[in-house]
Structure formats: C-alpha cells, structure tokens
Amino acid sequence: MLLHSVNFETVAALQRAGDWAAAGDLLADSARRLAAVGAEGLVLATNTMHKVADAIEQAVDIPLLHVVDETAAALQAAGIRTAALLGTRFTMSDGFYHRRMQRAGIELLTPKPAEQDEVHRVIFEELCRNRITAAAKADYQAVLSGLQTAGAQAVIFGCTEIGLLLPATEDSPLPVFDSTRIHALAAVDWLLA
C-alpha cells in the first residue's frame, strides 16, 4: 500500500476560496506520483474532494475507486431509493454526489440551507478538532428526523468525521450508510481480488 498525504490546511484553503481547479491539480499531482511508483489503483480518502475526481482520473491510467459509486452500490443492495446526505456544504450542495447517485437511481435529500451551514460548521469547527458535543449530536439528530419526515429511507454519512458524532446506528433515526466504512471495505475487496 502506498500513501500520499496532502496538507489539509492547503486543501481547506482551496475549498474556502472555491479554487477547485487548483485542488484538482494538487490531487492529480498526488495521483501521478503514486502511479509513478507503482500504484495499480487509487482510493481518495475523503468525500468532498471527490468533487475533483475527474481531474484525478484524467491524470493517470489507473482506476479510482469512487466513494459515491461504492456508497450507491451499498444503498442499491439494501433496496434504498431515497437517502439523506450529510457532509460538508460542498458535498451536500455542489451536485457531484447527487449526479452520481441519480445515475444509480437513488434520490438524495439534503438539509435546508441553514441546517447545511450548521452541519458544515460542526464538521470543521468541532469534529475536525476532535470536539464531540451533546448539542451537535442533538442538532444532527433533529436534521435527520426532518429528512426522514421528508422521505429519506436512510442517511449517508458523506464525511469521514460524522461517525465520530453518531458512532452507533441507534444514535440515528435512520439506517446509516457510512461512506468512509463502505469505501474502505470496497478498497479491501478490490485489493484482495
């Protein structure tokens, strides 16, 4: 297994600036470096940065195991047709997750704009700093209850940190599909095959 890690603050600054082209270039460069030293496939261990998956895939001739595709397959296997999506504001609102899920026949529901702001804030200001609070947990549960009422059959944890806040399935009013876990298990299956 080869690993290349980029500075998260660099990535976060590019996200805040909306400079997705530079973010794509940064990760495409990482992909080229990994391919050059023998990688046979890529796993991008983040949901939000799959927004620039096309740039990565165009930079190399090895496959990228896409988190949305693997999560969609898990939802399909469970018979889920409508799912709530929690993640960073970019993941919830920029459409890249929605488009790929729609190709799999799955509709995504996202929180209202003010709720998205709070979900995003908790991720960056609390969870990324290893601060887990009862207030944030209650807020997330309330958002999920509203999405359940709107028709969601399950929830996708579309951010690696959300499982820290709601670690057990009984913490969520909806069945949980943790994209991080799904993606990691798919990577193991791919490697073993």
CSV table of N, CA, C and O in Angstrom, one decimal, residues 21-97:
chain,number,residue,atom,x,y,z
A,21,ALA,N,-10.2,24.0,-9.3
A,21,ALA,CA,-9.2,23.7,-10.4
A,21,ALA,C,-7.8,23.4,-9.7
A,21,ALA,O,-7.2,22.4,-10.0
A,22,ALA,N,-7.4,24.3,-8.8
A,22,ALA,CA,-6.1,24.1,-8.1
A,22,ALA,C,-6.2,22.9,-7.2
A,22,ALA,O,-5.2,22.2,-7.1
A,23,ALA,N,-7.3,22.7,-6.6
A,23,ALA,CA,-7.5,21.5,-5.7
A,23,ALA,C,-7.4,20.2,-6.6
A,23,ALA,O,-6.7,19.2,-6.2
A,24,GLY,N,-8.0,20.2,-7.8
A,24,GLY,CA,-7.9,19.1,-8.7
A,24,GLY,C,-6.5,18.9,-9.1
A,24,GLY,O,-6.0,17.7,-9.2
A,25,ASP,N,-5.7,20.0,-9.4
A,25,ASP,CA,-4.3,19.9,-9.9
A,25,ASP,C,-3.5,19.3,-8.7
A,25,ASP,O,-2.6,18.4,-9.0
A,26,LEU,N,-3.7,19.7,-7.5
A,26,LEU,CA,-3.0,19.2,-6.4
A,26,LEU,C,-3.2,17.7,-6.2
A,26,LEU,O,-2.2,16.9,-6.1
A,27,LEU,N,-4.4,17.2,-6.3
A,27,LEU,CA,-4.7,15.8,-6.1
A,27,LEU,C,-4.3,15.0,-7.3
A,27,LEU,O,-3.8,13.8,-7.2
A,28,ALA,N,-4.4,15.6,-8.5
A,28,ALA,CA,-3.9,14.9,-9.7
A,28,ALA,C,-2.4,14.7,-9.7
A,28,ALA,O,-1.9,13.6,-10.1
A,29,ASP,N,-1.7,15.7,-9.1
A,29,ASP,CA,-0.2,15.5,-9.0
A,29,ASP,C,0.1,14.4,-8.0
A,29,ASP,O,1.0,13.6,-8.2
A,30,SER,N,-0.7,14.3,-6.9
A,30,SER,CA,-0.5,13.1,-6.0
A,30,SER,C,-0.8,11.8,-6.7
A,30,SER,O,0.0,10.8,-6.5
A,31,ALA,N,-1.8,11.8,-7.5
A,31,ALA,CA,-2.2,10.5,-8.2
A,31,ALA,C,-1.0,10.2,-9.2
A,31,ALA,O,-0.6,9.0,-9.3
A,32,ARG,N,-0.5,11.1,-9.9
A,32,ARG,CA,0.6,10.8,-10.8
A,32,ARG,C,1.8,10.3,-10.0
A,32,ARG,O,2.5,9.4,-10.5
A,33,ARG,N,2.1,10.9,-8.9
A,33,ARG,CA,3.3,10.4,-8.1
A,33,ARG,C,3.1,9.0,-7.6
A,33,ARG,O,4.0,8.2,-7.7
A,34,LEU,N,1.8,8.7,-7.2
A,34,LEU,CA,1.5,7.3,-6.8
A,34,LEU,C,1.6,6.3,-7.9
A,34,LEU,O,2.2,5.2,-7.8
A,35,ALA,N,1.1,6.7,-9.1
A,35,ALA,CA,1.2,5.8,-10.2
A,35,ALA,C,2.6,5.6,-10.7
A,35,ALA,O,3.0,4.5,-11.1
A,36,ALA,N,3.4,6.7,-10.6
A,36,ALA,CA,4.8,6.6,-11.0
A,36,ALA,C,5.6,5.6,-10.1
A,36,ALA,O,6.6,5.0,-10.6
A,37,VAL,N,5.2,5.4,-8.9
A,37,VAL,CA,5.9,4.4,-8.0
A,37,VAL,C,5.3,3.1,-7.9
A,37,VAL,O,5.6,2.3,-7.1
A,38,GLY,N,4.3,2.8,-8.8
A,38,GLY,CA,3.7,1.5,-8.9
A,38,GLY,C,2.3,1.3,-8.5
A,38,GLY,O,1.8,0.1,-8.5
A,39,ALA,N,1.6,2.3,-8.0
A,39,ALA,CA,0.2,2.1,-7.6
A,39,ALA,C,-0.6,1.5,-8.8
A,39,ALA,O,-0.4,2.0,-9.9
A,40,GLU,N,-1.5,0.6,-8.5
A,40,GLU,CA,-2.3,0.0,-9.6
A,40,GLU,C,-3.8,0.5,-9.5
A,40,GLU,O,-4.6,0.2,-10.3
A,41,GLY,N,-4.1,1.2,-8.5
A,41,GLY,CA,-5.4,1.8,-8.3
A,41,GLY,C,-5.3,2.9,-7.2
A,41,GLY,O,-4.4,3.0,-6.5
A,42,LEU,N,-6.4,3.7,-7.2
A,42,LEU,CA,-6.4,4.8,-6.2
A,42,LEU,C,-7.6,4.8,-5.3
A,42,LEU,O,-8.7,4.5,-5.8
A,43,VAL,N,-7.4,5.2,-4.1
A,43,VAL,CA,-8.5,5.4,-3.2
A,43,VAL,C,-8.3,6.8,-2.6
A,43,VAL,O,-7.3,7.1,-2.0
A,44,LEU,N,-9.3,7.7,-2.8
A,44,LEU,CA,-9.2,9.0,-2.2
A,44,LEU,C,-10.0,9.1,-0.9
A,44,LEU,O,-11.2,9.0,-1.0
A,45,ALA,N,-9.3,9.2,0.2
A,45,ALA,CA,-9.9,9.0,1.5
A,45,ALA,C,-10.6,10.3,2.0
A,45,ALA,O,-10.2,10.9,3.0
A,46,THR,N,-11.5,10.8,1.2
A,46,THR,CA,-12.3,12.0,1.6
A,46,THR,C,-13.5,12.0,0.7
A,46,THR,O,-13.4,11.6,-0.5
A,47,ASN,N,-14.6,12.5,1.1
A,47,ASN,CA,-15.8,12.6,0.3
A,47,ASN,C,-15.8,13.9,-0.5
A,47,ASN,O,-15.9,13.9,-1.7
A,48,THR,N,-15.5,15.0,0.2
A,48,THR,CA,-15.6,16.3,-0.5
A,48,THR,C,-14.7,16.4,-1.7
A,48,THR,O,-15.1,16.9,-2.8
A,49,MET,N,-13.5,15.9,-1.6
A,49,MET,CA,-12.5,16.0,-2.7
A,49,MET,C,-12.9,15.1,-3.9
A,49,MET,O,-12.2,15.2,-5.0
A,50,HIS,N,-13.9,14.2,-3.8
A,50,HIS,CA,-14.3,13.5,-4.9
A,50,HIS,C,-15.0,14.5,-5.9
A,50,HIS,O,-15.2,14.1,-7.1
A,51,LYS,N,-15.2,15.7,-5.5
A,51,LYS,CA,-15.7,16.8,-6.4
A,51,LYS,C,-14.7,16.9,-7.6
A,51,LYS,O,-15.1,17.3,-8.7
A,52,VAL,N,-13.4,16.7,-7.3
A,52,VAL,CA,-12.4,16.8,-8.4
A,52,VAL,C,-11.9,15.5,-8.9
A,52,VAL,O,-10.8,15.4,-9.5
A,53,ALA,N,-12.7,14.4,-8.7
A,53,ALA,CA,-12.3,13.1,-9.2
A,53,ALA,C,-12.0,13.1,-10.7
A,53,ALA,O,-11.1,12.3,-11.1
A,54,ASP,N,-12.7,13.8,-11.5
A,54,ASP,CA,-12.4,13.8,-12.9
A,54,ASP,C,-11.0,14.2,-13.2
A,54,ASP,O,-10.3,13.7,-14.1
A,55,ALA,N,-10.5,15.3,-12.5
A,55,ALA,CA,-9.1,15.7,-12.7
A,55,ALA,C,-8.1,14.6,-12.3
A,55,ALA,O,-7.1,14.4,-13.0
A,56,ILE,N,-8.4,13.9,-11.3
A,56,ILE,CA,-7.6,12.8,-10.9
A,56,ILE,C,-7.6,11.7,-11.9
A,56,ILE,O,-6.5,11.2,-12.3
A,57,GLU,N,-8.8,11.3,-12.3
A,57,GLU,CA,-8.9,10.2,-13.3
A,57,GLU,C,-8.2,10.6,-14.7
A,57,GLU,O,-7.7,9.7,-15.3
A,58,GLN,N,-8.3,11.8,-15.0
A,58,GLN,CA,-7.7,12.2,-16.3
A,58,GLN,C,-6.1,12.3,-16.2
A,58,GLN,O,-5.4,12.2,-17.2
A,59,ALA,N,-5.6,12.3,-15.0
A,59,ALA,CA,-4.2,12.5,-14.8
A,59,ALA,C,-3.4,11.2,-14.9
A,59,ALA,O,-2.2,11.1,-15.1
A,60,VAL,N,-4.1,10.1,-14.7
A,60,VAL,CA,-3.5,8.7,-14.6
A,60,VAL,C,-4.2,7.7,-15.4
A,60,VAL,O,-5.4,7.9,-15.7
A,61,ASP,N,-3.6,6.6,-15.6
A,61,ASP,CA,-4.2,5.5,-16.4
A,61,ASP,C,-4.5,4.3,-15.4
A,61,ASP,O,-4.6,3.2,-15.9
A,62,ILE,N,-4.7,4.6,-14.2
A,62,ILE,CA,-5.1,3.6,-13.2
A,62,ILE,C,-6.5,4.0,-12.6
A,62,ILE,O,-6.9,5.1,-12.6
A,63,PRO,N,-7.3,3.0,-12.2
A,63,PRO,CA,-8.6,3.3,-11.7
A,63,PRO,C,-8.7,4.0,-10.4
A,63,PRO,O,-7.8,3.8,-9.5
A,64,LEU,N,-9.7,4.8,-10.2
A,64,LEU,CA,-10.0,5.5,-9.0
A,64,LEU,C,-11.3,4.8,-8.4
A,64,LEU,O,-12.3,4.8,-9.1
A,65,LEU,N,-11.2,4.2,-7.3
A,65,LEU,CA,-12.4,3.6,-6.6
A,65,LEU,C,-13.2,4.8,-6.0
A,65,LEU,O,-12.8,5.4,-5.0
A,66,HIS,N,-14.3,5.1,-6.6
A,66,HIS,CA,-15.1,6.3,-6.3
A,66,HIS,C,-16.0,6.1,-5.1
A,66,HIS,O,-16.8,5.2,-5.1
A,67,VAL,N,-15.9,6.9,-4.1
A,67,VAL,CA,-16.7,6.8,-2.9
A,67,VAL,C,-18.2,6.8,-3.2
A,67,VAL,O,-19.0,6.0,-2.5
A,68,VAL,N,-18.6,7.6,-4.1
A,68,VAL,CA,-20.1,7.7,-4.3
A,68,VAL,C,-20.6,6.5,-5.0
A,68,VAL,O,-21.7,6.0,-4.7
A,69,ASP,N,-19.8,5.9,-5.9
A,69,ASP,CA,-20.2,4.7,-6.6
A,69,ASP,C,-20.3,3.5,-5.6
A,69,ASP,O,-21.3,2.7,-5.7
A,70,GLU,N,-19.4,3.4,-4.8
A,70,GLU,CA,-19.4,2.3,-3.8
A,70,GLU,C,-20.6,2.5,-2.8
A,70,GLU,O,-21.2,1.5,-2.4
A,71,THR,N,-20.8,3.7,-2.4
A,71,THR,CA,-22.0,4.0,-1.5
A,71,THR,C,-23.3,3.7,-2.2
A,71,THR,O,-24.2,3.2,-1.6
A,72,ALA,N,-23.4,4.1,-3.4
A,72,ALA,CA,-24.6,3.9,-4.2
A,72,ALA,C,-24.8,2.4,-4.3
A,72,ALA,O,-26.0,1.9,-4.2
A,73,ALA,N,-23.8,1.6,-4.5
A,73,ALA,CA,-23.9,0.1,-4.6
A,73,ALA,C,-24.5,-0.5,-3.3
A,73,ALA,O,-25.3,-1.3,-3.3
A,74,ALA,N,-24.0,0.1,-2.2
A,74,ALA,CA,-24.5,-0.4,-0.9
A,74,ALA,C,-25.9,-0.1,-0.7
A,74,ALA,O,-26.7,-0.9,-0.2
A,75,LEU,N,-26.3,1.1,-1.1
A,75,LEU,CA,-27.7,1.6,-1.0
A,75,LEU,C,-28.6,0.7,-1.9
A,75,LEU,O,-29.7,0.2,-1.4
A,76,GLN,N,-28.2,0.5,-3.1
A,76,GLN,CA,-28.9,-0.4,-4.0
A,76,GLN,C,-29.1,-1.8,-3.4
A,76,GLN,O,-30.2,-2.3,-3.5
A,77,ALA,N,-28.1,-2.3,-2.9
A,77,ALA,CA,-28.1,-3.7,-2.3
A,77,ALA,C,-29.1,-3.8,-1.2
A,77,ALA,O,-29.7,-4.8,-0.9
A,78,ALA,N,-29.3,-2.7,-0.5
A,78,ALA,CA,-30.3,-2.6,0.6
A,78,ALA,C,-31.7,-2.2,0.2
A,78,ALA,O,-32.6,-2.1,1.0
A,79,GLY,N,-31.8,-1.9,-1.1
A,79,GLY,CA,-33.1,-1.5,-1.6
A,79,GLY,C,-33.5,-0.1,-1.3
A,79,GLY,O,-34.7,0.3,-1.3
A,80,ILE,N,-32.5,0.8,-1.0
A,80,ILE,CA,-32.8,2.2,-0.7
A,80,ILE,C,-32.9,3.0,-2.0
A,80,ILE,O,-32.0,2.9,-2.8
A,81,ARG,N,-33.9,3.7,-2.1
A,81,ARG,CA,-34.1,4.6,-3.3
A,81,ARG,C,-34.0,6.1,-3.0
A,81,ARG,O,-33.8,6.9,-3.9
A,82,THR,N,-34.2,6.4,-1.7
A,82,THR,CA,-34.1,7.8,-1.3
A,82,THR,C,-33.3,7.9,0.0
A,82,THR,O,-33.7,7.3,1.0
A,83,ALA,N,-32.2,8.7,-0.1
A,83,ALA,CA,-31.4,8.8,1.1
A,83,ALA,C,-31.1,10.2,1.5
A,83,ALA,O,-31.0,11.1,0.6
A,84,ALA,N,-30.9,10.5,2.7
A,84,ALA,CA,-30.4,11.8,3.2
A,84,ALA,C,-28.9,11.8,3.0
A,84,ALA,O,-28.2,10.8,3.1
A,85,LEU,N,-28.4,13.0,2.8
A,85,LEU,CA,-26.9,13.1,2.7
A,85,LEU,C,-26.5,14.2,3.7
A,85,LEU,O,-26.9,15.3,3.6
A,86,LEU,N,-25.5,13.8,4.5
A,86,LEU,CA,-24.9,14.8,5.4
A,86,LEU,C,-23.4,14.8,5.0
A,86,LEU,O,-22.8,13.8,4.7
A,87,GLY,N,-22.8,16.0,5.1
A,87,GLY,CA,-21.4,16.1,4.8
A,87,GLY,C,-21.0,17.6,4.8
A,87,GLY,O,-21.8,18.4,5.4
A,88,THR,N,-19.9,18.0,4.3
A,88,THR,CA,-19.6,19.4,4.2
A,88,THR,C,-20.6,20.1,3.3
A,88,THR,O,-21.3,19.4,2.5
A,89,ARG,N,-20.6,21.4,3.4
A,89,ARG,CA,-21.5,22.2,2.5
A,89,ARG,C,-21.2,21.8,1.0
A,89,ARG,O,-22.1,21.7,0.2
A,90,PHE,N,-20.0,21.7,0.7
A,90,PHE,CA,-19.6,21.4,-0.7
A,90,PHE,C,-20.2,20.0,-1.1
A,90,PHE,O,-20.7,19.9,-2.2
A,91,THR,N,-20.1,19.0,-0.3
A,91,THR,CA,-20.6,17.7,-0.6
A,91,THR,C,-22.2,17.7,-0.7
A,91,THR,O,-22.7,17.1,-1.6
A,92,MET,N,-22.8,18.5,0.2
A,92,MET,CA,-24.3,18.5,0.2
A,92,MET,C,-24.8,19.3,-1.0
A,92,MET,O,-25.9,19.0,-1.5
A,93,SER,N,-24.1,20.4,-1.4
A,93,SER,CA,-24.8,21.3,-2.3
A,93,SER,C,-24.2,21.5,-3.7
A,93,SER,O,-24.8,22.1,-4.5
A,94,ASP,N,-23.0,21.0,-3.9
A,94,ASP,CA,-22.4,21.2,-5.2
A,94,ASP,C,-22.8,20.3,-6.3
A,94,ASP,O,-22.4,20.5,-7.4
A,95,GLY,N,-23.6,19.2,-6.0
A,95,GLY,CA,-24.2,18.4,-7.0
A,95,GLY,C,-23.4,17.2,-7.5
A,95,GLY,O,-24.0,16.3,-8.1
A,96,PHE,N,-22.1,17.1,-7.2
A,96,PHE,CA,-21.4,15.9,-7.7
A,96,PHE,C,-21.9,14.6,-7.1
A,96,PHE,O,-21.9,13.6,-7.7
A,97,TYR,N,-22.2,14.6,-5.8
A,97,TYR,CA,-22.8,13.4,-5.2
A,97,TYR,C,-24.2,13.1,-5.8
A,97,TYR,O,-24.4,12.0,-6.1
